[in-house]
Coordinates of C-alpha atoms and ligand atoms in Angstrom, one line a residue:
M1 CA 26.2 -19.9 -1.1
N2 CA 24.1 -19.7 2.0
K3 CA 20.4 -19.2 1.3
L4 CA 19.1 -15.6 1.0
K5 CA 17.2 -14.8 4.2
I6 CA 14.1 -12.8 3.3
M7 CA 11.8 -11.8 6.1
S8 CA 8.2 -10.7 5.3
V9 CA 6.7 -8.3 7.9
F10 CA 3.0 -7.5 8.0
G11 CA 0.3 -6.9 10.5
T12 CA -3.2 -6.4 9.1
R13 CA -5.8 -8.3 7.0
P14 CA -5.1 -6.7 3.6
E15 CA -1.3 -7.0 4.0
A16 CA -1.7 -10.7 4.8
I17 CA -3.9 -11.3 1.8
K18 CA -1.5 -9.5 -0.6
M19 CA 1.6 -11.0 1.0
A20 CA 0.4 -14.6 1.1
P21 CA 1.2 -15.4 -2.5
V22 CA 4.6 -13.7 -2.2
I23 CA 5.4 -15.9 0.9
K24 CA 4.3 -19.0 -1.1
A25 CA 6.6 -18.0 -4.0
L26 CA 9.5 -17.3 -1.6
E27 CA 9.0 -20.7 0.1
E28 CA 9.0 -22.5 -3.2
D29 CA 12.4 -21.1 -4.1
E30 CA 15.3 -23.3 -3.0
K31 CA 17.8 -20.4 -2.9
I32 CA 15.7 -18.5 -0.4
Q33 CA 14.9 -19.0 3.3
S34 CA 11.6 -17.4 3.9
I35 CA 10.9 -16.0 7.4
V36 CA 7.5 -14.5 8.5
C37 CA 7.1 -11.9 11.2
V38 CA 3.7 -10.5 12.0
T39 CA 3.1 -7.5 14.3
A40 CA -0.5 -8.6 14.7
Q41 CA -1.7 -5.0 14.5
H42 CA -4.9 -6.8 13.7
R43 CA -5.6 -10.1 15.6
E44 CA -8.7 -12.0 14.5
M45 CA -8.8 -10.5 11.0
L46 CA -5.1 -11.4 10.5
D47 CA -5.5 -14.9 11.9
Q48 CA -8.4 -15.6 9.4
V49 CA -6.0 -15.0 6.5
L50 CA -3.0 -16.8 8.0
S51 CA -5.2 -19.9 8.5
L52 CA -6.7 -19.8 5.0
F53 CA -3.3 -19.6 3.3
E54 CA -1.7 -22.0 5.9
I55 CA 1.0 -19.5 7.0
T56 CA 2.6 -20.0 10.4
P57 CA 4.5 -17.0 11.5
D58 CA 8.0 -17.5 12.8
Y59 CA 7.6 -14.4 15.0
D60 CA 4.4 -12.9 16.3
L61 CA 4.6 -9.6 18.2
N62 CA 0.9 -9.7 19.1
I63 CA 0.8 -5.8 19.5
M64 CA -3.0 -5.2 19.0
K65 CA -4.9 -3.3 21.8
A66 CA -8.5 -2.3 21.5
G67 CA -8.8 1.3 20.3
Q68 CA -5.0 1.6 19.6
S69 CA -3.6 5.0 18.6
L70 CA -1.3 5.5 15.7
G71 CA 1.6 6.3 18.0
E72 CA 1.0 3.1 20.0
I73 CA 1.0 0.8 17.0
T74 CA 4.1 2.4 15.6
T75 CA 6.2 2.3 18.7
R76 CA 5.1 -1.2 19.7
A77 CA 5.9 -2.5 16.2
L78 CA 9.2 -0.6 16.0
I79 CA 10.5 -1.9 19.3
G80 CA 9.4 -5.5 18.7
L81 CA 10.7 -5.5 15.1
E82 CA 14.1 -4.2 16.1
E83 CA 14.6 -7.2 18.4
V84 CA 13.5 -9.7 15.7
I85 CA 15.7 -8.1 13.0
K86 CA 18.7 -8.2 15.3
K87 CA 18.1 -11.9 16.0
V88 CA 17.3 -13.0 12.4
K89 CA 19.7 -10.8 10.5
P90 CA 17.8 -11.0 7.2
H91 CA 19.4 -9.9 3.9
M92 CA 16.2 -8.1 3.2
I93 CA 12.8 -7.4 4.8
L94 CA 9.7 -7.1 2.7
V95 CA 6.9 -4.8 3.8
H96 CA 3.6 -4.2 2.0
G97 CA 1.5 -1.1 1.2
D98 CA 0.7 1.6 3.7
T99 CA -0.1 0.6 7.2
S100 CA 1.6 1.7 10.4
T101 CA 3.2 -1.8 10.5
T102 CA 4.7 -1.1 7.0
F103 CA 6.3 2.1 8.0
A104 CA 7.6 0.8 11.4
G105 CA 9.0 -2.3 9.6
A106 CA 10.9 -0.2 7.1
L107 CA 12.2 2.1 9.8
A108 CA 13.3 -0.7 12.0
A109 CA 15.2 -2.3 9.1
F110 CA 16.8 1.0 8.2
Y111 CA 18.0 1.4 11.8
Q112 CA 19.7 -2.0 11.5
Q113 CA 21.0 -1.2 8.0
V114 CA 19.0 -4.0 6.5
N115 CA 17.6 -3.7 3.0
V116 CA 13.9 -3.0 2.5
G117 CA 11.8 -4.3 -0.4
H118 CA 8.5 -2.4 -0.7
V119 CA 5.6 -4.4 -2.2
E120 CA 2.8 -2.3 -3.7
A121 CA 4.9 0.8 -3.9
G122 CA 4.1 4.1 -5.5
L123 CA 0.4 4.5 -5.0
R124 CA -0.3 8.2 -4.2
S125 CA -3.4 10.3 -3.6
H126 CA -1.2 13.4 -3.2
N127 CA -3.2 14.4 -0.1
M128 CA -1.2 13.8 3.1
Y129 CA -4.4 13.5 5.2
S130 CA -6.4 11.2 2.9
P131 CA -6.1 8.3 3.2
Y132 CA -4.8 9.1 6.7
P133 CA -2.2 8.0 7.8
E134 CA -1.7 5.7 4.8
E135 CA -0.6 8.3 2.2
M136 CA 2.2 9.4 4.6
N137 CA 3.1 5.8 5.5
R138 CA 3.6 5.0 1.8
S139 CA 5.7 8.1 1.1
L140 CA 7.9 7.5 4.2
T141 CA 8.3 3.8 3.3
A142 CA 9.5 4.8 -0.2
R143 CA 12.3 6.9 1.3
L144 CA 13.4 3.9 3.4
S145 CA 13.2 1.3 0.6
N146 CA 16.0 -0.1 -1.6
I147 CA 13.7 -1.8 -4.1
H148 CA 10.2 -0.8 -5.0
F149 CA 7.7 -3.3 -6.4
S150 CA 5.1 -1.2 -8.2
P151 CA 1.8 -2.7 -9.4
T152 CA 1.3 -0.3 -12.4
K153 CA 3.2 2.1 -14.7
G154 CA 1.3 5.0 -13.0
N155 CA 2.7 3.9 -9.6
E156 CA 6.2 3.9 -11.1
E157 CA 5.7 7.4 -12.5
N158 CA 4.7 8.6 -9.0
L159 CA 8.0 7.3 -7.6
L160 CA 10.1 8.7 -10.5
K161 CA 8.6 12.2 -9.8
E162 CA 9.8 11.9 -6.2
G163 CA 13.3 11.3 -7.4
I164 CA 13.5 7.5 -6.9
E165 CA 15.9 6.0 -9.4
K166 CA 14.3 4.0 -12.2
E167 CA 16.6 1.0 -11.7
K168 CA 15.3 0.6 -8.2
I169 CA 11.7 0.2 -9.4
V170 CA 10.1 -3.0 -10.9
I171 CA 6.6 -3.1 -12.3
T172 CA 5.1 -6.3 -11.1
G173 CA 1.3 -6.1 -11.2
N174 CA -0.6 -6.3 -7.9
T175 CA -0.3 -9.5 -5.8
V176 CA -4.0 -9.1 -4.9
I177 CA -4.8 -10.6 -8.3
D178 CA -2.5 -13.6 -7.5
A179 CA -4.5 -14.1 -4.3
L180 CA -7.9 -13.5 -5.9
L181 CA -7.4 -16.1 -8.7
Q182 CA -6.6 -18.7 -6.1
V183 CA -10.0 -18.3 -4.2
V184 CA -12.8 -17.3 -6.6
R185 CA -14.9 -20.1 -8.1
K186 CA -18.2 -20.0 -10.1
D187 CA -19.8 -22.8 -8.1
Y188 CA -18.7 -21.5 -4.7
K189 CA -21.0 -22.3 -1.8
F190 CA -20.8 -20.3 1.5
E191 CA -20.4 -22.0 4.8
D192 CA -22.7 -19.4 6.3
E193 CA -26.2 -20.5 5.2
R194 CA -27.6 -17.0 5.5
L195 CA -25.4 -16.0 2.5
N196 CA -26.5 -19.1 0.5
Q197 CA -30.1 -18.1 1.1
I198 CA -29.8 -14.7 -0.6
D199 CA -31.3 -14.7 -4.1
Y200 CA -28.4 -13.2 -6.0
E201 CA -30.2 -13.6 -9.4
N202 CA -33.4 -11.7 -8.6
K203 CA -32.3 -9.3 -5.9
K204 CA -29.8 -6.5 -6.3
V205 CA -27.3 -7.3 -3.6
I206 CA -25.1 -4.4 -2.4
L207 CA -21.9 -5.4 -0.6
L208 CA -20.9 -2.6 1.8
T209 CA -17.6 -2.1 3.7
S210 CA -16.3 0.9 5.5
H211 CA -13.5 1.3 8.0
R212 CA -11.2 4.2 7.0
R213 CA -10.0 6.4 9.9
E214 CA -10.9 9.6 8.0
N215 CA -14.5 8.4 7.6
L216 CA -15.0 7.7 11.3
G217 CA -17.8 9.9 12.7
K218 CA -19.9 12.1 10.4
P219 CA -18.8 10.7 7.0
M220 CA -19.6 7.2 8.1
E221 CA -22.9 8.3 9.6
N222 CA -23.7 9.8 6.1
I223 CA -22.8 6.6 4.4
F224 CA -24.9 4.4 6.6
T225 CA -27.9 6.7 6.4
A226 CA -27.7 6.8 2.6
V227 CA -27.6 3.0 2.5
K228 CA -30.6 2.8 4.9
E229 CA -32.7 5.1 2.6
I230 CA -31.7 3.1 -0.5
V231 CA -32.8 -0.2 1.1
L232 CA -36.0 1.2 2.5
E233 CA -37.0 2.6 -0.9
N234 CA -36.1 -0.4 -3.1
E235 CA -37.7 -3.8 -2.2
D236 CA -35.4 -5.7 -4.5
V237 CA -32.3 -4.4 -2.8
E238 CA -30.5 -6.4 -0.1
V239 CA -27.3 -5.3 1.7
V240 CA -24.6 -7.4 3.1
F241 CA -22.1 -5.5 5.4
P242 CA -19.3 -7.5 7.0
V243 CA -18.6 -5.0 9.8
H244 CA -14.9 -4.3 10.6
L245 CA -13.9 -5.1 14.2
N246 CA -13.0 -1.5 15.1
P247 CA -15.5 -0.6 17.9
K248 CA -16.0 2.9 16.5
V249 CA -17.2 1.4 13.2
R250 CA -19.3 -1.2 15.0
D251 CA -21.2 1.3 17.2
L252 CA -22.2 3.4 14.2
A253 CA -23.0 0.4 11.9
Y254 CA -25.3 -1.3 14.5
G255 CA -26.7 2.0 15.6
I256 CA -27.9 3.1 12.1
L257 CA -28.3 -0.2 10.2
G258 CA -28.9 -2.7 13.1
N259 CA -32.6 -3.2 12.7
V260 CA -33.2 -2.3 9.1
E261 CA -34.9 -5.0 7.0
R262 CA -32.9 -6.6 4.2
V263 CA -29.6 -5.3 5.8
H264 CA -27.4 -8.2 6.9
L265 CA -24.8 -7.0 9.4
I266 CA -22.3 -9.9 9.7
E267 CA -18.8 -10.5 11.2
P268 CA -15.8 -9.8 8.9
L269 CA -15.8 -12.6 6.4
E270 CA -12.8 -14.9 5.7
Y271 CA -11.1 -13.9 2.4
E272 CA -12.4 -16.9 0.4
P273 CA -16.1 -16.2 1.0
F274 CA -15.6 -12.5 0.8
A275 CA -14.0 -12.6 -2.6
N276 CA -16.7 -14.9 -3.8
L277 CA -19.4 -12.6 -2.4
I278 CA -17.9 -9.8 -4.5
G279 CA -18.4 -12.0 -7.5
K280 CA -22.1 -12.7 -6.7
S281 CA -23.1 -9.1 -5.7
Y282 CA -24.7 -6.5 -7.9
L283 CA -22.9 -3.4 -6.7
I284 CA -20.0 -2.7 -4.2
L285 CA -20.0 0.4 -1.9
T286 CA -16.7 0.6 -0.1
D287 CA -13.9 2.9 1.3
S288 CA -11.5 0.0 1.1
G289 CA -8.4 0.1 -1.0
G290 CA -8.0 -3.6 -1.9
I291 CA -11.7 -4.0 -2.9
Q292 CA -11.2 -1.3 -5.5
E293 CA -8.7 -3.6 -7.1
E294 CA -10.5 -6.9 -6.8
A295 CA -14.1 -5.9 -7.9
P296 CA -13.1 -4.6 -11.4
S297 CA -11.6 -8.0 -12.3
L298 CA -14.9 -9.6 -11.4
G299 CA -16.9 -7.1 -13.5
K300 CA -18.6 -5.4 -10.5
P301 CA -19.2 -1.7 -10.3
V302 CA -17.6 0.0 -7.3
L303 CA -18.7 3.2 -5.7
V304 CA -15.8 4.5 -3.6
L305 CA -16.9 6.2 -0.4
R306 CA -14.0 8.6 -0.3
T307 CA -13.0 12.0 -1.8
E308 CA -9.9 10.8 -3.5
T309 CA -8.2 7.5 -4.5
E310 CA -4.6 6.4 -4.9
R311 CA -5.9 3.8 -7.3
P312 CA -7.0 5.8 -10.4
E313 CA -6.6 3.0 -12.9
A314 CA -10.1 1.5 -12.6
V315 CA -11.7 4.9 -12.3
K316 CA -10.1 5.8 -15.7
A317 CA -11.4 2.5 -17.1
G318 CA -15.0 3.3 -15.9
T319 CA -15.8 0.5 -13.5
V320 CA -15.0 2.5 -10.3
K321 CA -16.6 5.8 -9.4
M322 CA -15.7 8.2 -6.6
V323 CA -18.9 9.3 -4.8
G324 CA -17.5 11.0 -1.8
V325 CA -19.0 10.9 1.7
E326 CA -22.1 13.1 1.4
K327 CA -25.4 11.4 1.9
E328 CA -27.1 12.9 -1.2
A329 CA -24.4 12.0 -3.6
I330 CA -24.1 8.4 -2.4
Y331 CA -27.9 8.0 -2.5
S332 CA -28.2 9.5 -5.9
V333 CA -25.4 7.6 -7.7
A334 CA -26.4 4.3 -6.1
S335 CA -30.1 4.8 -7.0
T336 CA -29.1 5.5 -10.7
L337 CA -27.2 2.2 -10.8
I338 CA -30.1 0.4 -9.3
H339 CA -32.7 1.7 -11.8
D340 CA -30.8 2.6 -14.9
K341 CA -29.7 -0.7 -16.6
K342 CA -27.8 1.2 -19.4
C343 CA -25.7 3.1 -16.8
Y344 CA -25.1 -0.1 -14.8
D345 CA -24.0 -2.1 -17.9
K346 CA -21.6 0.6 -18.8
M347 CA -19.8 0.2 -15.5
A348 CA -20.1 -3.6 -15.1
N349 CA -17.1 -4.4 -17.3
A350 CA -14.6 -7.0 -16.3
I351 CA -11.3 -5.1 -16.6
N352 CA -8.2 -5.7 -14.7
P353 CA -5.5 -3.0 -14.7
Y354 CA -3.7 -4.7 -11.8
G355 CA -1.9 -7.6 -13.3
D356 CA -1.9 -11.1 -14.6
G357 CA -1.6 -13.1 -11.3
Q358 CA 2.1 -13.5 -11.6
A359 CA 3.2 -10.5 -9.5
S360 CA 4.6 -12.7 -6.7
Y361 CA 7.0 -14.6 -9.0
R362 CA 8.2 -11.4 -10.5
I363 CA 9.0 -10.1 -7.0
V364 CA 10.9 -13.2 -6.1
E365 CA 12.9 -13.2 -9.4
N366 CA 13.8 -9.5 -8.9
I367 CA 14.9 -10.1 -5.3
K368 CA 17.3 -12.7 -6.6
N369 CA 18.5 -10.4 -9.4
Y370 CA 19.2 -7.8 -6.8
Y371 CA 21.5 -10.2 -5.0
K372 CA 22.8 -11.6 -8.3
I373 CA 21.9 -15.2 -7.5
Ligands
UD1_1 C1 -5.6 -0.6 9.6 C2 -4.6 0.2 8.8 C3 -5.3 0.6 7.5 C4 -5.8 -0.7 6.8 C5 -6.8 -1.4 7.7 C6 -7.3 -2.7 7.1 C7 -3.0 1.7 9.9 C8 -2.9 3.0 10.6 N1 -4.3 1.4 9.5 O1 -6.7 0.2 10.0 O2 -4.3 1.2 6.7 O3 -6.6 -0.2 5.6 O4 -6.1 -1.7 8.9 O5 -8.4 -3.1 7.8 O6 -2.1 0.9 9.8 N2 -9.6 -4.7 15.7 C9 -9.9 -5.9 16.3 N3 -9.5 -7.1 15.7 C10 -8.8 -7.1 14.5 C11 -8.6 -5.9 13.9 C12 -9.0 -4.7 14.4 O7 -10.5 -5.9 17.4 O8 -8.5 -8.2 14.1 C13 -10.1 -3.5 16.3 C14 -9.2 -3.1 17.5 O9 -10.0 -2.5 18.5 C15 -8.3 -2.0 16.9 C16 -9.2 -1.3 15.9 O10 -10.0 -2.4 15.3 O11 -7.8 -1.1 17.9 C17 -8.5 -0.5 14.8 O12 -7.5 -1.3 14.2 P1 -6.2 -0.4 13.5 O13 -5.3 -1.4 13.0 O14 -5.7 0.6 14.5 O15 -7.0 0.4 12.4 P2 -7.8 -0.1 11.1 O16 -8.9 0.8 10.9 O17 -8.1 -1.6 11.1
UDP2 N1 -11.9 -8.6 3.0 C1 -12.1 -9.8 3.7 N2 -13.2 -9.9 4.5 C2 -14.1 -8.9 4.7 C3 -13.8 -7.6 4.1 C4 -12.7 -7.5 3.3 O1 -11.4 -10.8 3.5 O2 -15.1 -9.1 5.5 C5 -10.7 -8.5 2.2 C6 -11.0 -7.9 0.8 O3 -11.3 -8.8 -0.2 C7 -9.6 -7.2 0.5 C8 -9.1 -6.8 1.9 O4 -9.8 -7.6 2.8 O5 -8.7 -8.1 -0.1 C9 -9.3 -5.3 2.1 O6 -9.1 -5.1 3.4 P1 -9.6 -3.7 4.1 O7 -10.7 -3.1 3.3 O8 -9.7 -3.9 5.5 O9 -8.3 -2.8 3.9 P2 -7.7 -1.9 2.7 O10 -7.6 -2.6 1.5 O11 -8.6 -0.7 2.7 O12 -6.3 -1.5 3.3

């Protein structure tokens, strides 16, 4: 039989990180022809990951524009992907998670009557405007998918409640763990000397990231002001903030935290140093999805700068806490973790509800089962 043509479609940094191990597993399988198509909804942040994992896309739609709107991303991706799918005629496309690239990819494949496999399927916050537009992107992608690769049992349950047949769902673990295990090392040294010079043993290093659309404006202002107050009041606290390339995030970050002592505003880090920085930090403050999955397996407490999460597993286990986006709440919970060792130790447990690092292989095996090869 001819090889099974599987085309992976993604466009942003987190999708690339979480799809990289899947692409490697597809490439290793002699029954499969792996094709990679990026929309490049992100440019520099995507390219960092492609180069780390040595992935050269077969197709690159290069759609990113500064300050792009959701409608612009979706239409540019949809039109570009239609052309590529017509040309490649894959047996199946794989999309990941919840971005506008994900939804456009699934829709473009559906229009060409091509099967869709959804990696990281079934996460739900049950609030259509938070995370926005990711919750809706995930739900719509589920409707368009033929096979759903769910990281956890809870994710499967969400899909079953929406009427998706059990035989179309496979619980795989999250591929982020596959990626993380490849890059984190105890003796890791940063290329950026500023990061090597930080005293991770004696200082309490807070790693901060924030980029969510629903946090732009006032919520982000609250977050950055709370962080500023925490640093100014605690001489042993240092903050590292790799600032997302979104100009709206950058303006606020540099405006509020730009000249604050012991706050290091740096460019987005490549995945390898970033993952190792999680491992060396004391505490993580973030509105990111992926970081909520990575930090618990490295035993680092996470305060989630959001009002909900579609990742309840680590919250239940006690290593992740939802603190919302009000200044007082962020200030107060972070201060407790800085001063109260008992409270900190209770949260700093290495738990990993997201898998054993073999998710990518399970995905590939189940794609082959689907086609009975
Ligand atoms: C997107 C995803 C979000 C995901 C996030 C990961 C959607 C709607 N949003 O949000 O789900 O969590 O990526 O970071 O799909 N930019 C650059 N270079 C880059 C990347 C971004 O300059 O490499 C700037 C551009 O000005 C761009 C802006 O950031 O217009 C926002 O990018 P966009 O993809 O629209 O939104 P994100 O907030 O990154
Ligand atoms: N990340 C990175 N460099 C950074 C910040 C984050 O490589 O400077 C990684 C992080 O380890 C995680 C992913 O990017 O795997 C999360 O991306 P992001 O927060 O942009 O998106 P989300 O997960 O919220 O969709």
